[in-house]
Amino acid sequence: MSDAELLELHGEEWSLVLEKSDRAVPVWRHLGARVEPGNLPRLADLRGPATFSLEGDHAMDALPVGGLGWFGPPALALRDAAVVFDCCEVEKTEACLTLTCRDSLGGIEVRQQFRKLDGGGLEIAVRLTNRGVDSVTLDRCASAVLPLAGNSREIVSWRGRHNAEFVECREVMPEHAWVRETRRGLPGHGGPCGAYVLGEDVGWHSGLAVAMQLAWSGDAKLTIERDDEGFWVAMAEAMLAAGEIVLAPGESFHAPPLLLAISAQGRNGAMAQMHGAVRERIDWPGGAMRPRPVHLNSWEAVYFSHDEARIGELAEAAAAIGIERFVLDDGWFRGRNLDNAGLGDWTPDPAKYPNGLKPLADKVRSLGMQFGLWFEPEMVNSDSELYRAHPDWVLKLECRDQPTARNQLVLDMRLPAVRDYLYTMLDKVCATVDIDYIKWDHNRDHAPGGGAAQVRGTYALLERLRAAHPGLEIESCAGGGGRIDAGIASYTHRFWTSDNIDAVARVPMQRGFLAFMPPEVMGSHVGASPSHATGRAQSLDFRAAIACQGHLGVELDPAAMDEAERSRLAEWIAFWKQWRATIHGGCTVLGEASDGIVWQAQGDGEDFLLWVIRRDHGEDRRAQPIPLPFAGAHDWEVQLLRHAGPRGVLTPRIGPAVAAMRGMAHRFTGSWLAGAGLPVPSIAAESALIYHLKAVS
Ligand code: GLA
């Protein structure tokens, strides 16, 4: 018996091993922890025939198709034709393993590429080409169909709604199938199409975790299916509208890439790779991220009631507290006094801005800030010039009433005329006002949907605009966090996490966001108290401490604060500027301590800011030391920078040694911090401690 002929791709923390089999396409041998395969017997020789099975060995192919012995989910579905691969070419470089599988009878070629990413993860990209003589209709082309180990234990995923994004869900591995499918035309408020699959004994810091995220901003499905083979199969796909993908001879369909992270360092290890994978997709003006400028966003400060004078005052108040980018939100364009009119008519409202926006933009810049503007390009109000001129430009079912949401309809981004119109409008504003930034909003679900082509239409518009204005940065927003995904991350530079800025609500939400996206693109603002979304009141310190974890902004009118609060806010902004390089330095580590405390460290490996957060009232008299497993490799100077939260008569007091750490760093050994834990004081509900940890060599 000969040994198996293996095809291997190894990351630092994972291995992908396929075996050339007697059939055309290689079969899976391993996808998981880093291994050295050595010599292995062939899979077919290891597996004796099972009862009630097809003759021959039908192990799982690298690109499994249905019909001839694979009973798990098939990667492809063509209308009216089966796909059977009869040959497969393999190309291997240091970073890529590429399989080109061909069905010569049906004229179908599928190239599947596994690419190692610099950030430690893996990208899987599939391209299907019609090499035949007739057109083919594609009903499904999965981005990946992957084996998940039989000792997988749990799926962590996120769901959400407007104002309640990223609600974490934990479920045991299914006995049949687990499906997360979105049908709203957007990823939705539960974040991107993705999940974490945890093996045995997986926590934040150790154990084998597999994270997936489809780089796609439309309807998508992630399926995790068990069958009687004894392992699970994950399949990720963009949903295609019936009959929308017809490939003429020679044409190709590119499935959106799947980003994959596999780490034995638990959820944090997989999250680090996921951050790396997304960072690789972000295309920064100038080629590299510059320090993130502190925003002021006008929305919750003034909503729709503004004009040149009012916004001028807001800009002055913003500049006075250290704001670096001023974003004029909804309400600036023709006829927009409420949410019932104006979308589509992207020219300044003559009543509010009789001189156009240029004088305002100049004023903002003369105050030392960049100028950003809100648009909702893919939408139209029926009360607008655009709709009156082109009622046929919306997504619709012929001869049926269209459901509106927030009084608006969705433009059909599949139509070149729509994209051209929007490009012309946006380009004109960018050119005449010379804006630095667009907040690109999208405030409703698609009903009816526009399929994958709607998403591709939006991507094409974004791409064209960015090519014409390479210095422009763009924020992806969809009623808060309805469009947060690695697909649109290729065109954008920030996500608006949620319209809910309540800091208590933001703690778990931001941790969910970080499962898929790095902190430098997480829009996090200091809002007013009480919160406009929840009605809850929180101290300015707590609101600011939580907002400091992402890309900081302010969403209130600083002029409406009393002098003490305003200067305190300015102090927080200065604090964030001092530490933003550390906060966005690369590495994010999440953890949970006892009695409801959560912690979060962000830094570059040798310099960290550490947040210790209590949302609710604690039950224990003493806060227990917090083991920090990431801290084992060095000794550390630990300084308490901030104690953000309420100080009442009956709130816990800080001991003198902790108080001393506010003035001077205390040196701890790495093994003490990792094994015994950082001693922390008891804190009241709605409090955060922010420490600086500096590695000592
Ligand atoms: C959405 C956004 C908000 C704001 C409003 C404006 O709800 O999430 O931040 O821009 O639209 O209408």
XYZ file of C-alpha atoms and ligand atoms in Angstrom:
709
model
C 0.000 0.000 0.000
C 1.353 3.410 -0.896
C 1.270 6.442 1.358
C -1.246 9.203 0.789
C -0.207 11.950 -1.583
C -0.925 15.115 0.384
C -1.490 18.746 -0.529
C -0.681 21.012 2.375
C -1.003 24.639 3.354
C 0.121 25.706 6.811
C -0.398 28.876 8.752
C 1.382 29.539 12.017
C -1.590 28.198 13.943
C -3.431 25.974 11.496
C -3.029 23.380 8.791
C -5.088 22.501 5.773
C -4.372 19.043 4.401
C -5.965 17.504 1.327
C -5.236 14.158 -0.261
C -5.147 13.353 -3.956
C -7.692 10.585 -4.360
C -8.707 8.154 -7.078
C -11.454 10.552 -8.029
C -10.750 13.860 -9.744
C -10.897 16.237 -6.808
C -8.655 15.950 -3.712
C -10.371 14.975 -0.479
C -10.157 16.604 2.950
C -7.814 15.095 5.503
C -7.557 17.939 8.001
C -8.611 21.512 8.641
C -7.689 22.622 12.134
C -4.744 22.877 14.500
C -1.244 23.139 13.074
C 0.093 19.626 12.376
C 3.041 17.950 10.680
C 1.322 15.199 8.680
C 4.399 12.994 8.090
C 3.638 9.836 6.128
C -0.002 8.884 6.261
C -1.866 5.873 4.924
C -4.321 6.717 2.182
C -7.771 7.599 3.462
C -9.380 4.972 1.241
C -7.130 2.317 2.830
C -7.996 3.488 6.335
C -11.717 3.362 5.773
C -13.262 -0.048 5.445
C -16.578 -0.153 3.624
C -19.490 0.926 5.838
C -22.793 -0.910 5.627
C -25.478 0.576 3.399
C -22.912 2.718 1.569
C -22.071 3.282 -2.046
C -19.236 1.192 -3.414
C -15.964 3.033 -3.665
C -14.787 5.632 -1.184
C -16.773 8.864 -1.245
C -14.938 10.981 1.275
C -15.573 14.719 1.367
C -14.065 16.509 -1.636
C -12.331 19.845 -1.420
C -15.148 21.067 -3.656
C -18.033 18.711 -2.961
C -20.837 18.466 -5.480
C -23.978 16.410 -5.069
C -25.443 13.557 -6.992
C -22.763 10.899 -7.147
C -21.998 9.896 -3.616
C -21.651 13.063 -1.509
C -24.739 13.487 0.635
C -23.635 16.575 2.535
C -24.344 20.105 1.280
C -23.208 20.602 -2.331
C -21.039 23.610 -3.172
C -22.754 24.254 -6.500
C -26.189 24.149 -8.017
C -26.734 24.815 -11.709
C -30.235 25.073 -13.109
C -30.948 21.979 -15.235
C -27.447 20.483 -15.099
C -25.373 18.340 -12.781
C -21.713 19.103 -12.210
C -19.270 16.202 -12.120
C -15.594 17.081 -12.090
C -13.368 14.832 -14.156
C -10.066 16.565 -13.615
C -8.410 18.939 -11.209
C -5.207 20.899 -11.624
C -3.322 21.809 -8.494
C -1.033 24.797 -8.113
C 0.895 25.399 -4.967
C 2.948 28.372 -3.885
C 4.188 29.335 -0.422
C 0.989 31.285 0.283
C -1.631 29.658 -1.944
C -3.121 26.337 -2.769
C -5.242 26.561 -5.899
C -7.449 23.821 -7.289
C -8.923 24.214 -10.741
C -11.616 21.588 -11.157
C -13.200 20.899 -14.516
C -16.327 19.171 -15.707
C -15.362 18.731 -19.347
C -18.701 17.239 -20.310
C -20.718 20.115 -18.860
C -18.134 22.791 -19.633
C -17.851 24.046 -16.062
C -14.597 25.126 -14.456
C -14.310 26.061 -10.809
C -11.182 27.531 -9.332
C -10.928 27.396 -5.574
C -8.075 29.210 -3.945
C -6.941 28.905 -0.339
C -4.717 31.882 0.484
C -2.703 32.375 3.609
C -3.104 35.892 4.966
C -0.406 38.014 6.582
C -2.525 38.422 9.700
C -2.425 34.657 10.318
C -5.783 33.660 8.832
C -6.903 32.232 5.553
C -9.049 33.406 2.671
C -11.031 31.075 0.441
C -12.087 32.378 -2.963
C -14.136 30.539 -5.581
C -14.575 31.495 -9.234
C -16.908 29.557 -11.516
C -16.444 29.899 -15.295
C -18.664 28.676 -18.072
C -16.308 26.937 -20.501
C -19.175 25.365 -22.438
C -21.012 26.489 -25.538
C -24.399 27.252 -23.953
C -25.370 29.694 -21.223
C -25.779 28.280 -17.729
C -27.933 29.535 -14.879
C -26.352 29.441 -11.469
C -28.550 28.823 -8.451
C -25.760 28.457 -5.912
C -22.035 28.877 -5.813
C -20.852 28.494 -2.223
C -17.810 30.431 -1.103
C -16.638 27.421 0.855
C -17.746 24.025 2.099
C -15.512 22.999 4.968
C -15.228 20.103 7.391
C -15.490 20.918 11.104
C -13.962 18.471 13.545
C -16.138 15.860 15.233
C -15.102 17.215 18.650
C -16.585 20.646 17.921
C -18.790 21.643 20.833
C -20.421 25.010 20.435
C -21.372 27.717 17.966
C -21.103 31.368 18.957
C -23.028 33.717 16.682
C -24.679 37.110 16.894
C -28.169 38.392 16.130
C -29.573 41.879 16.488
C -32.047 44.609 15.667
C -31.858 48.375 15.283
C -30.561 49.736 18.617
C -29.599 46.252 19.822
C -26.755 45.082 17.607
C -24.504 42.070 18.183
C -26.492 40.038 20.709
C -24.325 37.018 21.414
C -25.927 33.572 21.001
C -24.288 30.363 22.165
C -25.622 27.032 20.974
C -24.386 23.470 21.152
C -23.433 21.837 17.853
C -26.594 20.762 16.038
C -27.789 17.190 15.719
C -29.146 18.100 12.287
C -28.409 21.547 10.921
C -27.784 25.044 12.231
C -28.603 27.797 9.787
C -28.073 31.534 9.933
C -29.676 33.048 6.875
C -30.416 36.733 6.270
C -32.980 37.911 3.733
C -33.141 41.681 4.238
C -30.725 42.625 1.475
C -28.137 43.580 4.115
C -26.149 41.591 6.664
C -28.423 43.137 9.316
C -27.886 44.212 12.902
C -26.468 40.868 14.033
C -23.257 41.596 12.131
C -21.733 39.805 9.191
C -22.580 36.313 7.986
C -20.231 34.441 10.288
C -19.743 32.520 13.504
C -17.174 31.046 15.851
C -17.106 27.277 16.268
C -15.488 26.193 19.513
C -13.894 22.832 20.182
C -13.558 21.083 23.526
C -12.717 23.332 26.499
C -12.437 26.510 24.495
C -12.408 29.810 26.316
C -11.217 33.309 25.518
C -7.564 32.350 25.771
C -7.099 28.693 24.871
C -8.584 25.797 22.957
C -9.265 25.390 19.255
C -11.565 28.057 17.848
C -12.582 28.411 14.206
C -14.014 31.763 13.095
C -15.652 32.455 9.755
C -16.856 35.606 8.062
C -18.217 35.966 4.558
C -16.975 39.153 2.889
C -20.412 40.083 1.628
C -22.938 42.865 2.266
C -26.121 41.163 1.123
C -28.272 38.136 1.787
C -26.171 35.239 2.904
C -26.365 31.876 4.541
C -24.087 29.996 6.867
C -25.064 26.384 7.404
C -23.466 23.958 9.820
C -24.748 20.492 9.169
C -24.129 17.164 10.792
C -24.736 13.933 9.056
C -24.058 10.345 9.934
C -20.392 10.605 8.904
C -19.817 11.958 12.417
C -18.403 15.387 11.705
C -19.914 18.731 10.780
C -19.826 20.530 7.459
C -19.906 24.335 7.283
C -21.097 26.025 4.135
C -21.055 29.777 3.501
C -22.743 31.344 0.509
C -24.122 34.596 -0.849
C -27.787 34.094 -1.730
C -28.607 34.552 -5.383
C -32.021 35.681 -6.596
C -33.781 33.093 -8.763
C -32.324 33.164 -12.248
C -30.167 36.251 -11.691
C -26.823 34.679 -12.554
C -26.816 33.510 -16.147
C -23.312 32.953 -17.467
C -22.758 33.156 -21.193
C -19.878 31.058 -22.549
C -16.623 32.465 -21.211
C -18.249 34.382 -18.323
C -17.359 33.891 -14.682
C -19.017 34.292 -11.305
C -16.868 35.234 -8.325
C -18.288 34.048 -5.025
C -17.509 36.472 -2.184
C -14.446 35.322 -0.257
C -14.760 33.560 3.052
C -12.362 34.703 5.764
C -11.312 31.897 8.037
C -9.413 31.999 11.317
C -8.240 28.911 13.176
C -6.387 29.188 16.447
C -5.529 27.059 19.435
C -5.419 30.293 21.464
C -9.183 30.310 21.975
C -11.584 32.996 20.831
C -8.967 35.731 21.192
C -6.559 33.866 18.919
C -9.194 33.457 16.220
C -10.290 37.076 16.691
C -6.711 38.292 16.150
C -6.551 36.454 12.823
C -9.968 37.814 11.844
C -8.773 41.359 12.577
C -5.732 40.696 10.408
C -7.899 39.384 7.573
C -10.159 42.455 7.641
C -7.210 44.855 7.966
C -5.791 43.386 4.783
C -8.970 44.364 2.944
C -9.177 47.982 4.130
C -7.848 50.337 1.501
C -6.690 53.465 3.363
C -6.202 56.723 1.477
C -2.469 57.126 1.095
C -1.864 53.406 1.625
C -1.802 53.299 5.432
C -4.081 54.187 8.304
C -3.416 57.619 9.758
C -4.318 58.329 13.403
C -8.083 58.236 13.577
C -9.445 61.784 13.913
C -11.944 62.454 16.712
C -15.408 63.021 15.238
C -18.280 65.221 16.099
C -21.447 63.914 14.465
C -24.332 66.375 14.343
C -27.190 63.858 14.428
C -28.118 63.594 18.105
C -26.997 67.192 18.696
C -29.493 68.814 16.330
C -31.315 66.070 14.357
C -33.048 67.813 11.416
C -33.172 71.323 12.846
C -30.149 73.120 11.565
C -28.939 75.736 9.140
C -25.650 77.372 8.304
C -25.579 79.517 11.454
C -26.552 76.680 13.825
C -24.029 74.267 12.357
C -21.407 77.004 12.403
C -21.935 77.332 16.170
C -21.789 73.590 16.628
C -18.533 73.474 14.673
C -17.025 76.178 16.901
C -18.072 74.297 20.020
C -16.615 71.116 18.532
C -13.276 72.666 17.651
C -13.021 74.132 21.155
C -13.020 70.672 22.775
C -10.494 69.136 20.387
C -12.661 67.594 17.649
C -10.743 66.821 14.452
C -13.467 65.834 11.991
C -16.878 67.444 11.865
C -19.609 65.335 10.255
C -22.812 67.044 9.174
C -25.463 64.343 9.362
C -28.937 64.093 7.820
C -30.987 67.205 7.051
C -28.669 69.339 4.871
C -30.171 68.600 1.440
C -33.148 69.933 -0.464
C -36.509 69.490 1.235
C -35.142 67.468 4.143
C -36.830 68.726 7.308
C -38.091 65.371 8.468
C -37.565 61.827 7.291
C -40.426 62.001 4.798
C -38.811 63.936 1.931
C -35.648 64.766 0.081
C -33.687 61.517 -0.213
C -32.361 61.392 -3.744
C -31.978 65.159 -4.206
C -28.382 65.600 -3.154
C -28.063 69.371 -3.383
C -27.915 71.691 -0.358
C -31.282 72.887 0.896
C -31.619 76.491 -0.287
C -33.559 77.576 2.797
C -31.023 76.206 5.287
C -27.864 76.605 3.248
C -28.548 79.469 0.828
C -24.830 79.778 0.067
C -24.379 76.069 -0.474
C -22.099 74.054 1.790
C -18.798 75.496 0.683
C -18.721 78.389 3.193
C -19.547 75.974 6.000
C -16.907 73.499 4.865
C -14.382 76.325 4.683
C -15.315 77.450 8.163
C -14.963 73.915 9.519
C -11.553 73.616 7.940
C -10.491 77.031 9.172
C -11.322 75.747 12.656
C -8.766 72.985 12.046
C -11.210 70.129 11.375
C -11.970 67.897 8.406
C -15.464 68.112 6.966
C -17.707 65.104 6.452
C -21.209 64.779 5.074
C -24.047 62.290 5.426
C -25.594 60.641 2.380
C -28.004 57.801 1.930
C -27.289 57.161 -1.751
C -29.241 53.941 -2.276
C -32.536 55.453 -1.108
C -35.245 57.758 -2.362
C -38.291 59.398 -0.767
C -41.364 59.425 -2.958
C -41.503 63.147 -2.089
C -38.378 64.044 -4.063
C -37.464 65.405 -7.463
C -35.649 62.170 -8.197
C -38.669 59.974 -7.593
C -40.985 62.281 -9.501
C -38.616 62.062 -12.481
C -37.802 58.344 -12.208
C -40.475 56.381 -10.347
C -39.206 53.313 -12.201
C -35.765 53.443 -10.576
C -36.760 51.615 -7.380
C -36.726 47.949 -6.433
C -40.301 46.878 -7.083
C -42.650 44.132 -8.120
C -44.573 45.230 -11.193
C -48.229 46.158 -10.533
C -47.890 45.797 -6.760
C -47.749 48.369 -3.989
C -44.256 48.909 -2.630
C -43.790 48.718 1.132
C -42.043 51.829 2.434
C -39.903 52.073 5.542
C -39.033 55.434 7.072
C -41.046 56.802 4.139
C -38.434 55.640 1.670
C -37.892 53.219 -1.200
C -34.725 51.438 -2.274
C -33.119 52.461 -5.545
C -32.376 49.660 -7.969
C -28.587 49.631 -7.882
C -28.542 47.035 -10.635
C -29.405 49.763 -13.144
C -26.416 51.572 -14.661
C -28.533 54.735 -15.000
C -29.143 54.793 -11.238
C -25.464 54.337 -10.478
C -24.508 57.032 -12.992
C -26.988 59.482 -11.484
C -25.704 58.822 -7.971
C -22.101 59.029 -9.053
C -22.724 62.403 -10.694
C -24.468 63.797 -7.603
C -21.856 62.530 -5.156
C -18.962 63.511 -7.350
C -20.334 67.025 -7.685
C -20.635 67.511 -3.930
C -17.179 66.031 -3.375
C -15.713 68.351 -5.997
C -17.515 71.594 -5.092
C -17.505 71.274 -1.329
C -14.262 69.302 -1.195
C -15.435 66.951 1.535
C -13.017 64.642 3.333
C -15.497 62.083 4.524
C -18.855 60.502 3.745
C -21.136 58.830 6.227
C -22.855 56.414 3.835
C -26.143 55.382 5.366
C -28.777 52.836 4.409
C -31.923 52.992 6.503
C -34.211 50.179 5.521
C -34.449 46.546 4.529
C -34.991 45.603 0.895
C -38.550 44.559 0.068
C -38.528 43.277 -2.599
C -34.883 42.276 -2.778
C -32.438 42.952 -5.591
C -30.277 39.863 -5.153
C -26.518 39.795 -5.395
C -26.516 42.315 -8.250
C -27.922 45.000 -5.936
C -24.920 44.549 -3.645
C -22.498 44.518 -6.561
C -24.105 47.732 -7.839
C -23.375 49.457 -4.533
C -19.801 48.156 -4.521
C -19.332 49.457 -8.089
C -20.555 52.921 -7.107
C -18.290 53.011 -4.069
C -15.357 51.893 -6.152
C -15.949 54.519 -8.812
C -16.306 57.298 -6.281
C -13.164 56.299 -4.445
C -11.198 56.084 -7.668
C -12.250 59.650 -8.480
C -11.605 60.903 -4.910
C -8.815 58.773 -3.497
C -8.436 60.911 -0.387
C -12.021 60.317 0.693
C -12.820 58.195 3.736
C -16.218 56.526 4.004
C -18.233 55.246 6.966
C -20.650 52.358 6.510
C -23.886 52.854 8.424
C -27.278 51.192 8.105
C -29.602 52.439 10.840
C -26.584 52.015 13.118
C -24.863 48.687 12.559
C -26.929 47.060 9.806
C -24.082 46.796 7.302
C -20.925 45.750 9.084
C -18.990 43.190 7.083
C -15.662 42.469 5.436
C -17.209 42.914 1.967
C -17.938 46.604 2.320
C -14.751 46.980 4.393
C -12.847 47.000 1.086
C -14.446 50.369 0.286
C -14.943 51.937 3.712
C -12.936 53.024 6.748
C -15.306 53.072 9.681
C -18.543 51.436 10.783
C -21.282 53.065 12.785
C -21.748 50.358 15.382
C -25.210 51.316 16.601
C -27.615 54.205 17.036
C -27.700 53.065 20.633
C -24.875 54.952 22.353
C -25.910 53.993 25.888
C -22.591 52.890 27.369
C -24.079 49.964 29.330
C -25.619 48.602 26.126
C -22.429 49.312 24.200
C -20.200 47.058 26.330
C -21.410 43.674 24.959
C -22.226 45.203 21.581
C -18.691 46.439 21.044
C -17.307 43.071 22.130
C -19.517 41.426 19.484
C -18.297 43.918 16.885
C -14.709 43.043 17.773
C -15.361 39.378 17.020
C -15.272 40.367 13.349
C -13.738 43.821 13.020
C -10.704 45.593 14.480
C -11.193 48.475 16.951
C -9.883 51.257 14.684
C -12.982 50.945 12.456
C -15.476 50.747 15.337
C -17.372 54.041 15.526
C -17.948 54.727 19.237
C -19.349 58.040 20.411
C -19.932 59.877 23.634
C -23.643 60.627 23.579
C -25.878 62.699 25.789
C -27.244 61.537 29.126
C -29.957 60.289 29.370
C -29.270 58.202 26.295
C -31.623 58.994 23.421
C -31.974 55.276 22.650
C -32.600 53.871 26.125
C -33.470 56.811 28.380
C -30.822 55.677 30.854
C -28.488 58.192 32.456
C -24.795 57.479 32.884
C -21.852 59.538 34.086
C -19.821 61.319 31.441
C -16.742 59.432 32.600
C -18.325 56.036 32.009
C -19.720 57.054 28.611
C -16.320 58.368 27.564
C -14.370 55.389 28.904
C -16.452 52.964 26.813
C -16.346 55.165 23.706
C -12.538 55.268 23.977
C -12.313 51.608 22.893
C -13.001 52.350 19.236
C -12.756 55.270 16.834
C -13.844 58.053 19.174
C -16.572 60.535 18.394
C -18.920 62.906 20.159
C -22.620 63.007 19.376
C -24.032 65.879 21.412
C -23.815 69.635 21.481
C -20.834 70.573 23.664
C -22.286 74.085 24.014
C -25.270 72.611 25.845
C -23.067 71.112 28.576
C -22.109 72.980 31.698
C -18.572 74.285 31.798
C -17.246 71.553 34.105
C -18.642 68.723 31.983
C -17.439 70.322 28.776
C -13.887 70.611 30.001
C -14.072 67.062 31.330
C -15.122 65.897 27.844
C -12.225 67.858 26.314
C -9.927 66.117 28.773
C -11.226 62.683 27.657
C -10.664 63.650 24.032
C -7.093 64.655 24.858
C -6.674 61.370 26.750
C -7.840 59.378 23.734
C -5.544 61.259 21.384
C -2.655 60.465 23.694
C -3.473 56.747 23.646
C -5.087 56.129 20.249
C -1.914 54.642 18.753
C -1.939 52.051 21.549
C -5.700 51.470 21.375
C -5.448 50.797 17.621
C -2.057 49.181 17.929
C -2.999 45.798 16.656
C -3.911 43.415 19.393
C -7.253 43.066 21.207
C -7.777 40.628 24.069
C -11.154 40.036 25.720
C -11.789 38.320 29.005
C -14.316 37.758 31.757
C -13.623 37.972 35.464
C -15.795 36.951 38.391
C -18.965 38.637 39.639
C -19.985 40.141 36.324
C -16.767 42.009 35.528
C -15.482 41.934 31.949
C -12.114 43.151 30.761
C -10.568 44.129 27.506
C -6.968 44.926 26.568
C -5.908 46.742 23.415
C -2.310 47.345 22.451
C 0.710 46.415 20.426
C 1.945 43.472 22.474
C 4.249 45.464 24.792
C 2.020 48.384 25.587
C -1.634 47.860 26.457
C -4.567 49.790 27.737
C -6.708 47.546 29.892
C -10.367 48.264 30.626
C -11.945 46.569 33.636
C -15.693 47.105 33.377
C -18.647 46.619 35.655
C -22.088 47.163 34.106
C -24.293 45.980 36.985
C -24.151 46.087 40.738
C -21.762 43.446 42.068
C -22.685 40.764 44.576
C -19.287 40.034 46.142
C -17.752 42.257 48.798
C -14.340 42.189 47.121
C -13.385 42.194 43.479
C -11.147 39.209 42.830
C -7.758 39.568 41.126
C -8.041 39.240 37.358
C -5.678 36.749 35.700
C -4.418 38.205 32.409
C -3.191 35.223 30.366
C -1.740 37.478 27.660
C 0.668 39.016 30.170
C 2.842 35.954 30.890
C 5.803 36.759 28.639
C 7.050 39.944 30.343
C 7.081 41.805 33.582
C 4.876 44.873 33.508
C 4.682 48.386 34.857
C 1.011 48.853 35.647
C -0.493 52.273 36.130
C -4.122 53.122 36.811
C -4.953 55.908 34.372
C -8.663 56.389 34.925
C -11.404 55.403 37.310
C -14.525 56.241 35.341
C -17.845 55.915 37.084
C -20.092 57.226 39.798
C -18.694 58.058 43.243
C -21.522 57.925 45.748
C -21.399 57.885 49.547
C -21.964 54.150 49.616
C -19.922 53.159 46.557
C -16.827 51.053 47.238
C -13.600 52.859 48.166
C -10.264 52.277 46.555
C -7.407 51.041 48.801
C -4.293 53.232 49.194
C -2.038 50.967 47.116
C -4.483 51.163 44.214
C -4.750 54.915 44.644
C -0.944 55.052 44.561
C -0.986 53.233 41.197
C -2.726 56.283 39.795
C 0.346 58.368 40.367
C 3.085 55.835 39.840
C 3.212 52.527 38.031
C 3.601 49.369 40.074
C 5.788 46.593 38.728
C 4.239 43.115 38.550
C 5.824 39.937 37.229
C 4.229 38.464 34.120
C 3.641 35.163 35.856
C 1.815 36.920 38.698
C -0.449 38.805 36.333
C -1.075 35.774 34.132
C -1.445 33.231 36.936
C -2.514 35.023 40.111
C -4.019 38.102 38.538
C -4.031 41.863 38.663
C -5.442 43.000 41.998
C -8.317 45.354 41.246
C -10.523 47.394 43.565
C -14.260 46.915 43.891
C -16.102 49.346 41.688
C -19.673 50.547 41.432
C -22.057 49.611 38.627
C -21.448 51.528 35.390
C -17.762 51.983 36.082
C -14.578 51.290 34.184
C -10.971 51.280 35.299
C -8.427 51.972 32.595
C -4.891 50.757 33.243
C -1.746 51.143 31.225
C 0.453 48.040 31.069
C 3.954 48.569 29.810
C 6.239 45.592 29.243
C 9.539 45.711 31.093
C 12.422 43.901 29.484
C -29.558 56.483 10.771
C -28.159 56.540 11.338
C -28.031 57.713 12.269
C -28.368 58.988 11.549
C -29.761 58.880 10.947
C -30.074 60.078 10.082
O -30.472 56.147 11.751
O -27.827 55.353 11.990
O -26.730 57.794 12.804
O -27.414 59.229 10.551
O -29.891 57.720 10.147
O -31.329 60.014 9.528
